[in-house]
mmCIF file of C-alpha atoms and ligand atoms in Angstrom:
data_model
loop_
_atom_site.group_PDB
_atom_site.id
_atom_site.type_symbol
_atom_site.label_atom_id
_atom_site.label_comp_id
_atom_site.label_asym_id
_atom_site.label_seq_id
_atom_site.Cartn_x
_atom_site.Cartn_y
_atom_site.Cartn_z
ATOM 1 C CA MET A 3 247.102 -31.920 -74.424
ATOM 2 C CA ARG A 4 243.632 -30.405 -74.011
ATOM 3 C CA ILE A 5 242.236 -29.045 -77.225
ATOM 4 C CA VAL A 6 239.060 -28.267 -79.109
ATOM 5 C CA LEU A 7 238.995 -29.134 -82.805
ATOM 6 C CA PHE A 8 236.748 -26.593 -84.398
ATOM 7 C CA GLY A 9 235.448 -26.222 -87.950
ATOM 8 C CA ALA A 10 232.450 -26.542 -90.264
ATOM 9 C CA PRO A 11 230.910 -29.945 -90.983
ATOM 10 C CA GLY A 12 233.302 -31.722 -93.360
ATOM 11 C CA SER A 13 236.393 -29.779 -92.269
ATOM 12 C CA GLY A 14 238.084 -32.974 -91.053
ATOM 13 C CA LYS A 15 237.605 -32.672 -87.276
ATOM 14 C CA GLY A 16 236.845 -36.367 -86.787
ATOM 15 C CA THR A 17 239.760 -37.543 -88.948
ATOM 16 C CA GLN A 18 242.274 -35.280 -87.222
ATOM 17 C CA ALA A 19 240.869 -36.026 -83.759
ATOM 18 C CA SER A 20 241.409 -39.771 -84.316
ATOM 19 C CA ILE A 21 245.030 -39.133 -85.348
ATOM 20 C CA LEU A 22 245.748 -36.802 -82.419
ATOM 21 C CA GLU A 23 244.098 -39.238 -80.022
ATOM 22 C CA LYS A 24 246.630 -41.911 -81.023
ATOM 23 C CA GLU A 25 249.641 -39.589 -81.152
ATOM 24 C CA PHE A 26 249.035 -37.818 -77.854
ATOM 25 C CA GLY A 27 247.235 -40.558 -75.952
ATOM 26 C CA ALA A 28 244.408 -38.060 -75.492
ATOM 27 C CA VAL A 29 240.765 -39.084 -75.263
ATOM 28 C CA HIS A 30 238.737 -38.281 -78.397
ATOM 29 C CA ILE A 31 235.382 -36.840 -77.336
ATOM 30 C CA SER A 32 232.870 -36.522 -80.175
ATOM 31 C CA THR A 33 229.372 -35.432 -79.206
ATOM 32 C CA GLY A 34 228.225 -36.443 -82.727
ATOM 33 C CA ASP A 35 229.512 -40.031 -82.252
ATOM 34 C CA THR A 36 227.962 -40.265 -78.775
ATOM 35 C CA LEU A 37 224.624 -39.023 -80.126
ATOM 36 C CA ARG A 38 224.732 -41.488 -83.050
ATOM 37 C CA GLU A 39 225.398 -44.334 -80.575
ATOM 38 C CA ALA A 40 222.435 -43.172 -78.489
ATOM 39 C CA VAL A 41 220.224 -43.121 -81.599
ATOM 40 C CA ALA A 42 221.403 -46.619 -82.592
ATOM 41 C CA LYS A 43 220.661 -47.957 -79.098
ATOM 42 C CA GLY A 44 217.281 -46.186 -78.990
ATOM 43 C CA THR A 45 217.953 -44.514 -75.618
ATOM 44 C CA GLU A 46 215.904 -41.562 -74.336
ATOM 45 C CA VAL A 47 218.622 -39.123 -75.463
ATOM 46 C CA GLY A 48 218.770 -40.845 -78.860
ATOM 47 C CA LEU A 49 215.030 -40.547 -79.360
ATOM 48 C CA GLN A 50 215.188 -36.847 -78.455
ATOM 49 C CA ALA A 51 218.159 -36.169 -80.738
ATOM 50 C CA LYS A 52 217.346 -38.141 -83.893
ATOM 51 C CA SER A 53 215.036 -35.724 -85.698
ATOM 52 C CA TYR A 54 217.379 -32.762 -85.112
ATOM 53 C CA MET A 55 220.319 -34.766 -86.415
ATOM 54 C CA ASP A 56 218.561 -36.086 -89.519
ATOM 55 C CA ARG A 57 217.613 -32.513 -90.501
ATOM 56 C CA GLY A 58 221.109 -31.173 -89.793
ATOM 57 C CA GLU A 59 219.881 -28.997 -86.911
ATOM 58 C CA LEU A 60 221.679 -28.660 -83.591
ATOM 59 C CA VAL A 61 220.517 -30.864 -80.737
ATOM 60 C CA PRO A 62 219.428 -28.657 -77.768
ATOM 61 C CA ASP A 63 222.303 -27.280 -75.677
ATOM 62 C CA GLU A 64 221.260 -28.943 -72.405
ATOM 63 C CA VAL A 65 221.407 -32.414 -74.005
ATOM 64 C CA VAL A 66 224.894 -32.024 -75.522
ATOM 65 C CA ILE A 67 226.307 -30.142 -72.537
ATOM 66 C CA ALA A 68 225.302 -33.051 -70.273
ATOM 67 C CA ILE A 69 227.003 -35.517 -72.662
ATOM 68 C CA ALA A 70 230.212 -33.473 -72.883
ATOM 69 C CA LYS A 71 230.424 -33.005 -69.096
ATOM 70 C CA GLU A 72 229.988 -36.702 -68.462
ATOM 71 C CA LYS A 73 232.725 -37.567 -70.977
ATOM 72 C CA LEU A 74 235.110 -34.915 -69.626
ATOM 73 C CA ALA A 75 234.620 -36.120 -66.068
ATOM 74 C CA SER A 76 235.710 -39.609 -67.150
ATOM 75 C CA VAL A 77 239.038 -38.763 -68.862
ATOM 76 C CA GLY A 78 241.006 -38.927 -65.607
ATOM 77 C CA ASN A 79 244.571 -37.689 -66.004
ATOM 78 C CA ASN A 80 244.542 -37.962 -69.783
ATOM 79 C CA GLY A 81 244.312 -35.053 -72.161
ATOM 80 C CA PHE A 82 241.357 -34.752 -74.525
ATOM 81 C CA VAL A 83 240.468 -33.701 -78.041
ATOM 82 C CA LEU A 84 236.953 -32.285 -78.280
ATOM 83 C CA ASP A 85 235.442 -32.828 -81.726
ATOM 84 C CA GLY A 86 232.155 -31.097 -82.583
ATOM 85 C CA PHE A 87 231.697 -29.480 -79.169
ATOM 86 C CA PRO A 88 231.158 -26.623 -78.400
ATOM 87 C CA ARG A 89 228.899 -25.535 -81.289
ATOM 88 C CA THR A 90 227.164 -22.551 -79.652
ATOM 89 C CA VAL A 91 228.385 -19.754 -77.400
ATOM 90 C CA ALA A 92 226.231 -21.183 -74.566
ATOM 91 C CA GLN A 93 228.056 -24.515 -74.960
ATOM 92 C CA ALA A 94 231.441 -22.741 -74.927
ATOM 93 C CA GLU A 95 230.504 -20.997 -71.671
ATOM 94 C CA ALA A 96 229.330 -24.279 -70.130
ATOM 95 C CA LEU A 97 232.606 -25.894 -71.204
ATOM 96 C CA ASP A 98 234.596 -23.129 -69.510
ATOM 97 C CA ASP A 99 232.659 -23.662 -66.279
ATOM 98 C CA ALA A 100 233.117 -27.437 -66.400
ATOM 99 C CA LEU A 101 236.870 -27.173 -67.096
ATOM 100 C CA LEU A 102 237.312 -24.598 -64.355
ATOM 101 C CA GLU A 103 235.713 -27.021 -61.912
ATOM 102 C CA LEU A 104 237.919 -29.878 -63.155
ATOM 103 C CA GLN A 105 240.972 -27.538 -63.097
ATOM 104 C CA LYS A 106 241.793 -28.503 -66.687
ATOM 105 C CA PRO A 107 242.028 -25.359 -68.790
ATOM 106 C CA LEU A 108 242.165 -25.629 -72.595
ATOM 107 C CA ASP A 109 245.572 -25.399 -74.283
ATOM 108 C CA ALA A 110 244.207 -24.332 -77.661
ATOM 109 C CA VAL A 111 241.262 -24.234 -80.039
ATOM 110 C CA ILE A 112 242.224 -25.387 -83.540
ATOM 111 C CA ASN A 113 240.070 -23.896 -86.292
ATOM 112 C CA LEU A 114 240.142 -26.053 -89.440
ATOM 113 C CA ARG A 115 239.397 -23.715 -92.351
ATOM 114 C CA VAL A 116 238.012 -25.174 -95.592
ATOM 115 C CA ASP A 117 236.038 -23.343 -98.307
ATOM 116 C CA GLU A 118 232.360 -24.176 -98.811
ATOM 117 C CA GLU A 119 232.687 -25.876 -102.219
ATOM 118 C CA GLU A 120 235.242 -28.320 -100.788
ATOM 119 C CA LEU A 121 233.053 -28.942 -97.694
ATOM 120 C CA VAL A 122 230.107 -29.943 -99.910
ATOM 121 C CA ARG A 123 232.369 -32.233 -101.973
ATOM 122 C CA ARG A 124 233.704 -33.922 -98.843
ATOM 123 C CA LEU A 125 230.334 -34.361 -97.128
ATOM 124 C CA SER A 126 228.411 -35.609 -100.137
ATOM 125 C CA GLY A 127 231.088 -38.246 -100.916
ATOM 126 C CA ARG A 128 231.441 -39.402 -97.332
ATOM 127 C CA ARG A 129 230.533 -42.971 -96.408
ATOM 128 C CA VAL A 130 230.810 -44.550 -92.999
ATOM 129 C CA CYS A 131 230.834 -47.985 -91.460
ATOM 130 C CA PRO A 132 227.693 -48.310 -89.302
ATOM 131 C CA LYS A 133 229.390 -51.006 -87.210
ATOM 132 C CA CYS A 134 232.864 -49.702 -86.310
ATOM 133 C CA GLY A 135 232.534 -46.020 -87.334
ATOM 134 C CA GLU A 136 235.474 -46.010 -89.795
ATOM 135 C CA PRO A 137 235.036 -43.101 -92.253
ATOM 136 C CA TYR A 138 235.565 -43.350 -96.048
ATOM 137 C CA HIS A 139 235.230 -41.066 -99.067
ATOM 138 C CA VAL A 140 234.184 -42.187 -102.543
ATOM 139 C CA ASP A 141 237.112 -40.280 -104.168
ATOM 140 C CA SER A 142 239.787 -39.631 -101.575
ATOM 141 C CA LYS A 143 239.516 -42.699 -99.316
ATOM 142 C CA PRO A 144 237.579 -45.440 -101.085
ATOM 143 C CA PRO A 145 237.279 -48.834 -99.372
ATOM 144 C CA LYS A 146 239.394 -51.653 -100.849
ATOM 145 C CA SER A 147 236.308 -53.604 -101.810
ATOM 146 C CA PRO A 148 233.427 -51.374 -103.042
ATOM 147 C CA GLY A 149 230.799 -50.592 -100.413
ATOM 148 C CA LYS A 150 232.455 -52.723 -97.674
ATOM 149 C CA CYS A 151 234.351 -51.654 -94.563
ATOM 150 C CA ASP A 152 238.083 -52.540 -94.752
ATOM 151 C CA ILE A 153 238.177 -53.186 -91.021
ATOM 152 C CA CYS A 154 235.056 -55.174 -90.202
ATOM 153 C CA GLY A 155 233.498 -55.952 -93.604
ATOM 154 C CA ALA A 156 230.098 -54.344 -92.861
ATOM 155 C CA ASP A 157 228.149 -52.607 -95.673
ATOM 156 C CA LEU A 158 229.007 -48.891 -95.734
ATOM 157 C CA ILE A 159 226.226 -46.317 -95.475
ATOM 158 C CA GLN A 160 225.695 -42.643 -96.255
ATOM 159 C CA ARG A 161 224.662 -40.739 -93.128
ATOM 160 C CA GLU A 162 221.166 -39.243 -93.398
ATOM 161 C CA ASP A 163 222.701 -35.828 -92.666
ATOM 162 C CA ASP A 164 225.244 -36.191 -95.507
ATOM 163 C CA LYS A 165 222.397 -36.004 -98.067
ATOM 164 C CA PRO A 166 222.078 -32.716 -100.041
ATOM 165 C CA ASP A 167 219.250 -30.933 -98.146
ATOM 166 C CA ALA A 168 220.739 -31.750 -94.755
ATOM 167 C CA ILE A 169 224.226 -30.664 -95.910
ATOM 168 C CA ARG A 170 222.869 -27.238 -96.934
ATOM 169 C CA ASN A 171 221.130 -26.955 -93.571
ATOM 170 C CA ARG A 172 224.226 -27.947 -91.589
ATOM 171 C CA LEU A 173 226.347 -25.330 -93.352
ATOM 172 C CA ARG A 174 223.697 -22.658 -92.696
ATOM 173 C CA VAL A 175 223.459 -23.682 -89.019
ATOM 174 C CA TYR A 176 227.265 -23.563 -88.789
ATOM 175 C CA GLN A 177 227.374 -19.983 -90.103
ATOM 176 C CA GLU A 178 224.517 -18.775 -87.904
ATOM 177 C CA GLN A 179 225.075 -20.568 -84.609
ATOM 178 C CA THR A 180 228.568 -22.043 -84.522
ATOM 179 C CA ALA A 181 230.843 -19.511 -86.266
ATOM 180 C CA PRO A 182 230.244 -16.925 -83.451
ATOM 181 C CA VAL A 183 232.089 -19.306 -81.076
ATOM 182 C CA LEU A 184 235.295 -18.463 -83.003
ATOM 183 C CA GLU A 185 235.178 -14.874 -81.775
ATOM 184 C CA TYR A 186 234.652 -16.128 -78.218
ATOM 185 C CA TYR A 187 237.924 -18.091 -78.344
ATOM 186 C CA ARG A 188 239.796 -15.472 -80.376
ATOM 187 C CA ARG A 189 239.149 -12.972 -77.594
ATOM 188 C CA LYS A 190 240.590 -15.453 -75.081
ATOM 189 C CA GLY A 191 243.756 -15.811 -77.195
ATOM 190 C CA LEU A 192 243.219 -19.570 -77.661
ATOM 191 C CA LEU A 193 242.373 -19.708 -81.368
ATOM 192 C CA ARG A 194 244.794 -21.172 -83.943
ATOM 193 C CA ASP A 195 243.654 -20.904 -87.583
ATOM 194 C CA ILE A 196 244.778 -23.776 -89.797
ATOM 195 C CA GLU A 197 244.298 -23.940 -93.596
ATOM 196 C CA ALA A 198 242.749 -27.396 -93.805
ATOM 197 C CA ALA A 199 242.357 -28.109 -97.524
ATOM 198 C CA GLY A 200 244.869 -30.692 -98.730
ATOM 199 C CA GLY A 201 246.365 -33.940 -97.525
ATOM 200 C CA ILE A 202 245.524 -35.413 -94.126
ATOM 201 C CA ASP A 203 249.197 -35.782 -93.037
ATOM 202 C CA GLU A 204 250.049 -32.224 -94.007
ATOM 203 C CA ILE A 205 247.130 -30.885 -91.972
ATOM 204 C CA THR A 206 248.175 -32.964 -88.957
ATOM 205 C CA ARG A 207 251.667 -31.483 -89.340
ATOM 206 C CA ARG A 208 250.238 -27.934 -89.389
ATOM 207 C CA ILE A 209 248.138 -28.633 -86.288
ATOM 208 C CA LYS A 210 251.143 -29.970 -84.397
ATOM 209 C CA ALA A 211 253.283 -27.022 -85.493
ATOM 210 C CA SER A 212 250.631 -24.612 -84.223
ATOM 211 C CA LEU A 213 250.681 -26.454 -80.870
ATOM 212 C CA GLY A 214 254.482 -26.331 -80.761
ATOM 213 C CA VAL A 215 254.893 -30.131 -80.790
ATOM 214 C CA GLN A 216 256.655 -32.457 -83.274
HETATM 215 P P1 AMP B 1 228.885 -34.346 -86.160
HETATM 216 O O1 AMP B 1 229.154 -35.787 -86.366
HETATM 217 O O2 AMP B 1 229.819 -33.704 -85.183
HETATM 218 O O3 AMP B 1 228.787 -33.576 -87.465
HETATM 219 O O4 AMP B 1 227.434 -34.249 -85.468
HETATM 220 C C1 AMP B 1 226.290 -34.775 -86.116
HETATM 221 C C2 AMP B 1 225.039 -34.094 -85.589
HETATM 222 O O5 AMP B 1 224.948 -34.314 -84.172
HETATM 223 C C3 AMP B 1 225.004 -32.583 -85.763
HETATM 224 O O6 AMP B 1 224.561 -32.189 -87.047
HETATM 225 C C4 AMP B 1 224.012 -32.212 -84.660
HETATM 226 O O7 AMP B 1 222.694 -32.531 -85.032
HETATM 227 C C5 AMP B 1 224.408 -33.156 -83.532
HETATM 228 N N1 AMP B 1 225.469 -32.568 -82.677
HETATM 229 C C6 AMP B 1 226.734 -33.029 -82.495
HETATM 230 N N2 AMP B 1 227.425 -32.243 -81.648
HETATM 231 C C7 AMP B 1 226.571 -31.248 -81.296
HETATM 232 C C8 AMP B 1 226.701 -30.091 -80.479
HETATM 233 N N3 AMP B 1 227.851 -29.788 -79.847
HETATM 234 N N4 AMP B 1 225.604 -29.289 -80.351
HETATM 235 C C9 AMP B 1 224.437 -29.580 -80.955
HETATM 236 N N5 AMP B 1 224.257 -30.636 -81.767
HETATM 237 C C10 AMP B 1 225.320 -31.466 -81.943
#
């Protein structure tokens, strides 16, 4: 299975990508996670990316395209679930070129649709484990012991870009720069629109139904 999970920040791409990764044995490729690792390690790419990320702006295309290509080249015979890439039309074109070269065309682009009020609720309540990356939500997925990761016990944090000013900026950037990518894939006949408000399991079921798998 080779798919792109598409949607605004907070639409549930990361959550669904983790589930599909396990169910399909596909490799979950998240440019956001790779960039956050680079920032944490203080690499050259991390230093370049940090200020864009903290403000909720997009990191320059050439940086993320290089990351995505490297990850795609390493998946071998496995499928993949792209999460958070592409986010501009230039990235979508670069992805097409890379997949043509690898002879691995996309099966589908899943568009997770969620209204803006719900996106803000999800993002502002999101907490994450800085150590193992496990996501939480103060209302819908609270940790068992307040403020602590269920898996590794680390203190949970709120991402800098889940704070109110950055959230507003990310949603604006999504509308201006990322939403046009939908048209790109619609024209290619790859786009599947999924209503993505509601329970996690139900949304997974809708995604699988749209892909024609159980
Ligand atoms: P995410 O976790 O996918 O929401 O990504 C967090 C941040 O990483 C975004 O707000 C951007 O600053 C940056 N980022 C992740 N993926 C991309 C991408 N494909 N293009 C540009 N910036 C990205």
